Short mmCIF file of C-alpha atoms in Angstrom, two decimals:
data_model
loop_
_atom_site.label_atom_id
_atom_site.label_comp_id
_atom_site.label_asym_id
_atom_site.label_seq_id
_atom_site.Cartn_x
_atom_site.Cartn_y
_atom_site.Cartn_z
CA MET A 4 -72.42 53.76 338.83
CA ASN A 5 -73.54 56.73 341.41
CA GLU A 6 -77.35 57.74 339.31
CA GLU A 7 -78.09 60.87 342.44
CA LEU A 8 -75.37 62.84 341.23
CA SER A 9 -76.16 63.14 337.54
CA ASN A 10 -79.90 63.13 338.55
CA LYS A 11 -79.10 66.38 340.67
CA ILE A 12 -76.97 67.54 337.83
CA ILE A 13 -79.54 67.44 335.17
CA GLU A 14 -82.53 68.41 337.60
CA ARG A 15 -80.79 71.85 338.05
CA LEU A 16 -79.81 72.20 334.10
CA ASN A 17 -83.18 72.02 334.13
CA LYS A 18 -84.81 73.93 337.01
CA ASP A 19 -82.06 76.98 335.64
CA SER A 20 -83.06 76.45 331.32
CA ILE A 21 -79.34 76.02 331.30
CA LEU A 22 -78.60 75.54 328.06
CA PRO A 23 -75.49 74.84 326.16
CA ILE A 24 -73.50 77.73 324.78
CA PRO A 25 -74.02 77.69 321.27
CA LYS A 26 -70.83 77.14 318.77
CA TRP A 27 -71.10 80.02 316.78
CA ARG A 28 -69.82 81.99 320.01
CA PHE A 29 -66.99 79.72 320.00
CA ASN A 30 -66.40 79.86 316.10
CA ILE A 31 -66.46 83.94 316.58
CA LEU A 32 -64.14 83.61 319.49
CA TYR A 33 -61.25 81.47 318.59
CA GLY A 34 -61.15 83.78 314.46
CA PHE A 35 -61.14 86.86 316.89
CA PHE A 36 -57.92 84.71 318.24
CA TRP A 37 -56.76 83.45 315.21
CA LEU A 38 -57.36 87.16 313.50
CA GLY A 39 -55.20 88.20 316.20
CA ALA A 40 -52.15 85.79 315.18
CA LEU A 41 -52.59 87.35 311.58
CA MET A 42 -52.91 90.89 312.74
CA SER A 43 -49.51 90.46 314.08
CA VAL A 44 -47.85 88.70 311.02
CA ILE A 45 -48.95 91.79 309.02
CA ILE A 46 -48.25 94.63 311.56
CA GLY A 47 -44.88 92.61 312.25
CA SER A 48 -43.83 92.84 308.28
CA LEU A 49 -44.62 95.75 308.00
CA ALA A 50 -42.32 96.85 311.29
CA PHE A 51 -40.20 94.92 309.48
CA ALA A 52 -40.38 96.22 305.51
CA THR A 53 -39.76 100.01 307.77
CA ILE A 54 -36.99 98.78 309.50
CA LEU A 55 -35.41 97.35 306.70
CA PHE A 56 -35.86 100.67 305.02
CA LEU A 57 -34.61 103.40 306.96
CA ILE A 58 -31.81 100.42 307.13
CA ILE A 59 -31.17 100.57 303.78
CA ASP A 60 -31.63 104.84 303.68
CA LEU A 61 -29.08 105.87 306.22
CA ARG A 62 -27.13 103.39 304.53
CA MET A 63 -27.34 104.53 301.18
CA HIS A 64 -27.16 107.88 302.33
CA GLY A 65 -23.85 107.36 303.86
CA ILE A 66 -24.37 108.00 307.01
CA PHE A 67 -22.88 104.93 308.31
CA GLU A 68 -18.95 106.06 306.76
CA VAL A 69 -20.08 109.87 308.43
CA SER A 70 -21.18 108.97 311.99
CA HIS A 71 -18.35 109.47 314.88
CA SER A 72 -19.39 106.95 316.66
CA ALA A 73 -21.02 103.74 317.67
CA LEU A 74 -23.12 105.40 320.18
CA GLU A 75 -23.80 107.50 317.12
CA ILE A 76 -25.02 104.80 314.93
CA MET A 77 -28.06 103.30 317.50
CA LEU A 78 -29.50 106.75 317.39
CA PHE A 79 -30.08 105.99 314.19
CA ILE A 80 -31.78 101.62 315.43
CA PRO A 81 -35.13 101.91 314.64
CA TYR A 82 -36.57 101.85 318.48
CA LEU A 83 -39.99 102.72 318.17
CA TRP A 84 -40.49 99.75 315.49
CA LEU A 85 -37.61 97.29 316.82
CA ILE A 86 -40.66 97.74 320.18
CA VAL A 87 -43.63 97.42 317.85
CA LEU A 88 -42.49 93.95 316.12
CA CYS A 89 -41.73 93.41 319.94
CA ILE A 90 -45.11 93.76 320.80
CA PHE A 91 -46.64 91.35 317.85
CA ILE A 92 -44.62 88.89 318.29
CA LEU A 93 -45.96 88.95 321.97
CA ILE A 94 -49.96 89.37 320.62
CA ALA A 95 -49.23 86.76 318.34
CA LYS A 96 -48.08 84.44 321.63
CA ILE A 97 -51.19 84.76 323.00
CA SER A 98 -53.62 84.81 320.43
CA LEU A 99 -52.03 81.23 319.19
CA ARG A 100 -52.16 79.83 322.48
CA HIS A 101 -56.10 81.08 322.78
CA THR A 102 -56.82 78.91 319.97
CA LYS A 103 -57.44 74.47 320.06
CA ARG A 104 -54.78 73.42 319.18
CA GLY A 105 -51.74 76.91 319.70
CA HIS A 106 -51.24 75.64 323.32
CA GLN A 107 -49.39 72.56 321.32
CA TYR A 108 -46.68 74.75 319.65
CA ARG A 109 -43.80 75.86 322.28
CA LEU A 110 -42.91 80.03 322.96
CA ARG A 111 -39.93 79.56 320.90
CA TYR A 112 -41.57 78.21 317.81
CA ILE A 113 -44.09 80.91 317.71
CA VAL A 114 -41.60 83.40 318.47
CA ALA A 115 -39.02 82.17 315.23
CA SER A 116 -42.16 81.86 312.63
CA SER A 117 -44.01 85.12 313.91
CA LEU A 118 -39.41 86.42 313.44
CA ILE A 119 -39.38 84.81 310.22
CA LEU A 120 -43.11 85.16 308.22
CA SER A 121 -42.25 89.50 309.18
CA ILE A 122 -38.43 88.98 308.04
CA ILE A 123 -39.83 87.10 305.07
CA PHE A 124 -43.09 89.32 304.06
CA GLY A 125 -41.80 92.47 305.10
CA SER A 126 -38.69 92.01 302.83
CA PHE A 127 -40.75 91.63 299.97
CA LEU A 128 -42.83 94.69 300.83
CA THR A 129 -40.30 97.06 300.94
CA LEU A 130 -38.96 95.81 297.53
CA VAL A 131 -42.63 97.01 296.61
CA GLY A 132 -41.77 100.42 298.33
CA VAL A 133 -44.73 99.34 300.78
CA GLY A 134 -41.67 100.43 303.68
CA LYS A 135 -41.57 103.12 302.24
CA LEU A 136 -43.90 104.45 301.92
CA THR A 137 -45.46 103.81 306.20
CA HIS A 138 -42.28 105.40 307.68
CA ASP A 139 -43.40 108.44 304.65
CA THR A 140 -46.96 108.61 305.80
CA LEU A 141 -46.39 108.18 309.63
CA ASN A 142 -43.20 110.46 309.41
CA ARG A 143 -46.41 113.69 308.93
CA THR A 144 -47.05 112.72 312.46
CA SER A 145 -45.27 114.81 315.34
CA ILE A 146 -44.80 111.71 317.32
CA TYR A 147 -43.57 109.31 315.60
CA ASN A 148 -41.17 111.88 313.78
CA TYR A 149 -39.86 112.98 316.72
CA THR A 150 -39.02 108.98 317.47
CA THR A 151 -37.58 107.68 314.37
CA TYR A 152 -34.24 108.70 312.76
CA ASP A 153 -34.29 108.50 308.99
CA ALA A 154 -31.75 109.68 307.01
CA GLN A 155 -33.04 112.88 306.84
CA ASP A 156 -32.42 113.96 309.94
CA ALA A 157 -29.64 112.14 310.19
CA TRP A 158 -28.21 114.80 307.26
CA ASP A 159 -30.55 118.09 309.50
CA GLN A 160 -27.64 118.54 311.61
CA PRO A 161 -25.66 120.78 310.59
CA ILE A 162 -23.30 121.38 314.08
CA VAL A 163 -21.86 117.93 313.96
CA GLY A 164 -21.03 118.26 310.24
CA ARG A 165 -23.87 117.26 308.74
CA ILE A 166 -26.81 119.27 306.42
CA ALA A 167 -28.48 118.31 302.88
CA GLY A 168 -31.24 119.92 301.26
CA VAL A 169 -32.83 121.36 297.94
CA VAL A 170 -29.99 124.36 296.34
CA LEU A 171 -32.46 127.65 295.51
CA SER A 172 -29.80 129.52 293.92
CA VAL A 173 -25.58 128.78 292.80
CA ASN A 174 -23.42 132.52 293.32
CA ASN A 175 -20.48 131.55 292.31
CA LYS A 176 -18.77 128.04 292.04
CA ASN A 177 -17.83 128.47 295.69
CA ASN A 178 -20.15 129.39 297.42
CA PHE A 179 -24.77 129.07 297.56
CA ILE A 180 -27.26 128.78 299.01
CA ILE A 181 -29.76 125.47 300.05
CA LYS A 182 -33.48 125.10 302.25
CA ASP A 183 -33.05 122.11 304.55
CA PHE A 184 -35.47 119.45 305.02
CA GLU A 185 -37.01 121.59 307.38
CA GLY A 186 -37.05 124.71 305.64
CA ALA A 187 -34.62 126.37 306.73
CA LEU A 188 -31.85 128.60 304.62
CA TRP A 189 -27.63 127.67 305.31
CA HIS A 190 -25.75 129.59 303.23
CA ILE A 191 -22.89 126.89 301.68
CA GLN A 192 -19.26 127.97 301.06
CA ILE A 193 -17.10 124.66 299.47
CA ALA A 194 -13.81 124.29 301.42
CA THR A 195 -10.61 124.55 300.11
CA SER A 196 -9.40 121.88 300.37
CA THR A 197 -11.67 119.42 300.44
CA TYR A 198 -12.13 115.44 300.71
CA GLY A 199 -14.52 113.39 299.22
CA HIS A 200 -16.71 113.37 295.91
CA VAL A 201 -18.10 117.44 295.48
CA PHE A 202 -20.82 117.54 293.97
CA THR A 203 -21.61 120.49 291.81
CA PRO A 204 -24.65 121.97 292.92
CA LYS A 205 -27.27 123.11 290.31
CA ALA A 206 -30.02 124.82 291.73
CA ASN A 207 -33.05 123.20 291.94
CA SER A 208 -30.18 119.75 292.61
CA ILE A 209 -31.26 118.24 295.63
CA VAL A 210 -27.51 118.11 298.17
CA ARG A 211 -26.01 116.38 301.25
CA MET A 212 -22.38 117.84 302.81
CA SER A 213 -20.41 116.92 304.94
CA GLY A 214 -17.74 119.61 307.03
CA ILE A 215 -17.93 122.53 309.42
CA TYR A 216 -20.57 124.44 310.49
CA ASP A 217 -18.72 128.07 311.25
CA ALA A 218 -21.58 129.90 313.90
CA SER A 219 -20.18 132.46 313.68
CA SER A 220 -20.79 133.63 310.47
CA SER A 221 -23.15 131.33 310.10
CA ILE A 222 -21.98 129.50 307.25
CA PHE A 223 -21.20 126.24 306.74
CA ILE A 224 -18.27 124.89 304.85
CA ALA A 225 -18.55 122.03 302.63
CA THR A 226 -15.33 119.14 302.57
CA SER A 227 -17.42 117.13 300.66
CA ILE A 228 -20.56 117.34 298.23
CA TYR A 229 -23.06 114.38 297.40
CA GLU A 230 -25.90 114.27 295.15
CA TRP A 231 -29.00 113.25 297.06
CA GLU A 232 -30.51 109.34 295.93
CA ASP A 233 -34.19 109.22 295.50
CA MET B 256 -79.54 54.39 330.11
CA ALA B 257 -77.63 50.27 329.71
CA LEU B 258 -78.15 51.13 325.28
CA GLU B 259 -76.07 54.86 326.30
CA LEU B 260 -73.42 53.89 328.59
CA ASP B 261 -72.20 51.30 325.66
CA LYS B 262 -71.60 54.87 322.78
CA SER B 263 -68.26 56.27 322.56
CA ASP B 264 -67.80 59.74 323.85
CA GLN B 265 -68.11 61.60 320.87
CA GLU B 266 -71.10 59.67 320.85
CA LEU B 267 -72.30 61.08 323.59
CA VAL B 268 -71.63 64.23 323.02
CA ILE B 269 -74.24 64.76 320.26
CA ALA B 270 -76.94 63.04 321.80
CA THR B 271 -76.13 65.72 325.37
CA LEU B 272 -76.19 68.00 322.69
CA GLU B 273 -79.51 66.32 321.22
CA ASN B 274 -81.08 65.65 324.63
CA ARG B 275 -79.64 66.61 327.98
CA ASN B 276 -80.77 63.32 330.06
CA SER B 277 -78.64 61.67 327.61
CA PHE B 278 -76.24 63.61 330.03
CA SER B 279 -76.41 61.13 332.51
CA ALA B 280 -74.37 58.87 330.92
CA LEU B 281 -70.66 60.53 330.91
CA ILE B 282 -71.87 61.29 334.57
CA GLN B 283 -72.03 58.08 335.86
CA LYS B 284 -69.04 57.76 332.79
CA TYR B 285 -66.82 60.02 334.81
CA GLU B 286 -67.73 60.71 337.89
CA ALA B 287 -65.37 58.64 339.67
CA ALA B 288 -62.63 59.79 338.31
CA ILE B 289 -63.58 63.63 338.27
CA ARG B 290 -64.35 62.52 342.44
CA ARG B 291 -60.17 61.14 343.36
CA TYR B 292 -58.92 63.82 340.78
CA VAL B 293 -60.75 66.29 342.91
CA ARG B 294 -60.04 65.05 346.29
CA ARG B 295 -56.55 64.12 345.43
CA LEU B 296 -55.75 68.10 344.43
CA GLY B 297 -56.58 69.24 347.71
CA CYS B 298 -60.20 68.97 348.09
CA VAL B 299 -61.17 67.14 351.83
CA GLU B 300 -64.11 68.13 352.55
CA ALA B 301 -67.04 65.29 350.91
CA ASP B 302 -69.86 68.21 350.60
CA ASP B 303 -66.95 69.99 348.97
CA ILE B 304 -65.86 67.62 346.56
CA ASN B 305 -69.77 67.77 346.34
CA ASP B 306 -70.18 71.25 344.83
CA VAL B 307 -66.82 71.10 343.16
CA ILE B 308 -68.57 68.35 341.01
CA GLN B 309 -71.82 69.73 340.30
CA GLU B 310 -70.34 72.68 338.80
CA ILE B 311 -67.55 70.33 336.96
CA PHE B 312 -70.05 68.82 335.33
CA ILE B 313 -72.59 72.23 334.71
CA LYS B 314 -69.19 74.43 333.05
CA VAL B 315 -68.59 70.80 330.25
CA TYR B 316 -72.43 71.04 329.55
CA ILE B 317 -72.35 74.36 329.04
CA ASN B 318 -69.21 74.86 327.49
CA LEU B 319 -69.95 71.10 325.44
CA ASN B 320 -70.22 72.25 321.83
CA ASP B 321 -66.28 73.93 322.09
CA TYR B 322 -65.37 70.36 322.66
CA ASP B 323 -62.54 69.42 319.84
CA GLN B 324 -63.95 65.85 319.04
CA LYS B 325 -61.01 65.25 317.51
CA LEU B 326 -59.34 64.97 321.03
CA LYS B 327 -60.45 62.78 323.80
CA PHE B 328 -63.69 64.29 326.12
CA SER B 329 -61.37 63.07 329.16
CA SER B 330 -58.33 65.11 328.60
CA TRP B 331 -60.85 68.15 328.14
CA LEU B 332 -63.34 67.37 330.78
CA TYR B 333 -60.29 66.62 332.74
CA ARG B 334 -58.58 70.46 331.70
CA ILE B 335 -62.59 71.89 333.33
CA ALA B 336 -61.87 69.84 336.38
CA HIS B 337 -58.64 70.84 336.95
CA ASN B 338 -59.58 75.13 336.32
CA GLU B 339 -62.62 74.56 338.84
CA THR B 340 -60.68 72.98 341.44
CA ILE B 341 -58.09 75.86 341.78
CA SER B 342 -60.97 78.03 341.36
CA PHE B 343 -63.41 76.48 344.22
CA PHE B 344 -59.41 76.54 345.88
CA ARG B 345 -59.39 80.64 345.48
CA LYS B 346 -62.98 81.17 345.71
CA LYS B 347 -62.29 80.08 349.61
CA ASN B 348 -59.38 81.12 350.59
CA LEU B 349 -57.60 77.24 350.34
CA ARG B 350 -54.31 76.78 350.47
CA VAL B 351 -53.92 75.58 346.66
CA ASN B 352 -50.52 73.66 346.80
CA VAL B 353 -52.27 71.12 349.33
CA LEU B 354 -52.91 67.78 348.22
CA ASN B 355 -54.61 65.24 349.21
CA LEU B 356 -53.28 61.82 348.93
CA SER B 357 -54.50 58.29 350.88
CA ASP B 358 -50.91 55.50 351.31
CA GLU B 359 -52.97 53.95 348.72
CA ASP B 360 -52.08 57.18 346.51
CA ILE B 361 -48.81 57.04 347.10
CA ASP B 362 -48.70 53.14 346.90
CA ASP B 363 -49.56 53.64 343.28
CA PHE B 364 -47.91 56.26 342.87
CA PHE B 365 -44.58 54.78 344.02
CA GLU B 366 -45.41 52.19 341.22
CA GLN B 367 -45.88 53.88 338.07
CA ILE B 368 -42.92 56.32 338.89
CA ASP B 369 -40.48 54.10 339.01
CA ASP B 370 -42.31 51.92 335.58
CA GLY B 371 -39.63 53.27 333.63
CA LYS B 372 -40.64 54.81 331.17
CA ASP B 373 -39.80 58.35 331.37
CA TYR B 374 -35.83 59.85 332.01
CA VAL B 375 -35.31 60.11 335.77
CA LYS B 376 -36.08 56.89 337.88
CA ILE B 377 -36.64 56.80 341.43
CA ALA B 378 -37.59 53.32 342.78
CA TYR B 379 -37.90 53.88 346.71
CA GLN B 380 -39.22 51.54 349.67
CA LYS B 381 -42.32 52.53 350.74
CA ASP B 382 -42.58 52.83 353.77
CA ASP B 383 -42.92 56.75 354.67
CA ALA B 384 -45.93 57.53 352.40
CA ARG B 385 -46.83 60.66 355.02
CA ILE B 386 -42.81 62.54 353.91
CA THR B 387 -44.29 61.40 350.46
CA ARG B 388 -47.26 63.17 350.22
CA ASP B 389 -45.82 66.78 352.26
CA LEU B 390 -42.52 66.76 350.05
CA LEU B 391 -45.21 66.02 346.40
CA SER B 392 -47.64 69.09 348.22
CA SER B 393 -44.04 71.34 348.58
CA LEU B 394 -43.37 70.67 345.46
CA ASN B 395 -43.39 73.37 342.56
CA PRO B 396 -47.20 73.80 341.01
CA LYS B 397 -46.06 73.45 337.77
CA TYR B 398 -44.40 70.13 338.77
CA LYS B 399 -47.04 68.51 340.86
CA ASP B 400 -49.25 69.58 338.60
CA VAL B 401 -47.93 67.36 336.07
CA LEU B 402 -47.00 64.23 338.52
CA VAL B 403 -50.35 63.79 339.74
CA LEU B 404 -52.16 63.61 336.12
CA ARG B 405 -48.71 61.54 335.37
CA PHE B 406 -48.21 59.45 337.98
CA LEU B 407 -51.55 59.34 340.02
CA GLU B 408 -54.67 59.28 336.67
CA GLU B 409 -52.22 57.86 334.53
CA LYS B 410 -52.30 60.52 331.81
CA SER B 411 -50.34 59.95 329.22
CA TYR B 412 -47.55 62.95 327.37
CA SER B 413 -50.66 64.14 324.62
CA GLU B 414 -53.21 64.00 327.36
CA ILE B 415 -51.82 66.07 329.99
CA SER B 416 -50.99 68.23 327.28
CA GLU B 417 -54.17 68.29 326.41
CA ILE B 418 -55.11 69.15 330.36
CA LEU B 419 -52.76 72.15 331.41
CA LYS B 420 -52.87 73.74 327.74
CA LEU B 421 -48.57 73.30 327.65
CA PRO B 422 -46.72 71.86 325.28
CA GLU B 423 -45.94 68.27 325.04
CA GLY B 424 -41.93 68.92 324.76
CA THR B 425 -42.81 70.40 328.10
CA VAL B 426 -45.05 68.42 329.81
CA ALA B 427 -42.07 65.82 329.16
CA THR B 428 -39.70 68.87 330.57
CA LEU B 429 -42.34 69.35 333.86
CA ILE B 430 -42.21 65.72 334.06
CA ASN B 431 -38.57 64.98 334.46
CA ARG B 432 -37.73 68.08 336.70
CA GLY B 433 -40.46 67.44 338.76
CA LYS B 434 -38.78 63.75 339.25
CA LYS B 435 -35.16 65.74 339.79
CA GLU B 436 -37.10 67.57 342.69
CA LEU B 437 -38.77 65.01 343.95
CA LYS B 438 -35.90 62.87 344.25
CA ILE B 439 -33.62 65.46 346.15
CA GLY B 440 -36.21 66.21 348.38
CA LEU B 441 -36.67 62.12 349.14
CA GLU B 442 -32.58 61.71 349.75
CA ALA B 443 -32.62 65.03 351.87
CA LYS B 444 -35.04 63.16 354.27
CA GLY B 445 -32.93 60.24 354.46
CA ILE B 446 -35.01 57.85 352.32
CA LYS B 447 -32.63 55.78 350.48
CA SER B 448 -32.88 54.52 346.67
CA ILE B 449 -33.48 50.71 346.44
#
């Protein structure tokens, strides 16, 4: 038994007044890591709730039926939220790995659990309207608005044959004026041959329409008109 | 001191937190094992080994409140020893991957590796320690670390999991892959299985 080394170490502890780090500091540190894991599930759930809301929103407003190609549908994928979801799954992984027993969980289980929890809580949050609330709140900021494509954006594409807005006035049964979601006014003319549903426009109703934009006369010729569902 | 050495590790940790002189018992209990482990990881000079061991035990003392009493103290100590030794190599710009194994270590290694408990079996003549030593050193560190802990330090999978902070399943996978790599390497050098 070598007492020399232990004496040397005890001497150094005394000489340099070395003390153990207090337990509360470790508790705070691990608390932060657990908080990180918890936050990642909360943000992940919000991300999933918003993704689900955006998909339901696009589906409810018939965008998948009127899209021209798979490539166009890919534009509607909420990439920003998918990136947020991935980042917070990664944060969950890093946070858990730094907790005392976190290293015992395999990466695939951490990723799967984080994803499953986000899906469960996210679905619940969508049901109670948090997905919509998150989207609507963030949609007021230009960066979010620019990067995330919702049903209103999808129906604000007169050049590709989609337009939506509030009916301001009905001139006659074939002509009316709408104000789109960006505030621009559009003259609408119902086509002579229509297909799909033709909702009879009334002042103050919100409508979405498929058709053709005639750039020479600045008129949108609607071939189908649906009421905008909220 | 004799009384203190009879105490469990957990009791010694509590005693050390109350009175630092009790730390001597923990140091004396583990010094030989840690000295051997540090040497096997590649520390060659006696002065370096002494310096590293001192730093390891100082770090253990400083972080004593972080020790989870539900775990084996030796696993926690080995984790600190492993990390401190690797950072010592980095500080000194030494090659991290050269193991310092004696012929006796290689003999022990083969005795342990052929215990039939692991999936990949290796049973070789112990006639060329140098080749085996070089091959072990040249393995990817992730394999080398688990092989040294499993077959030289004789640690269980759960202990290795605690020491290297890896899931137990990953430890098992790394051990088997490391053994496969070693087997291929040995066969390529013409060392045939018994």
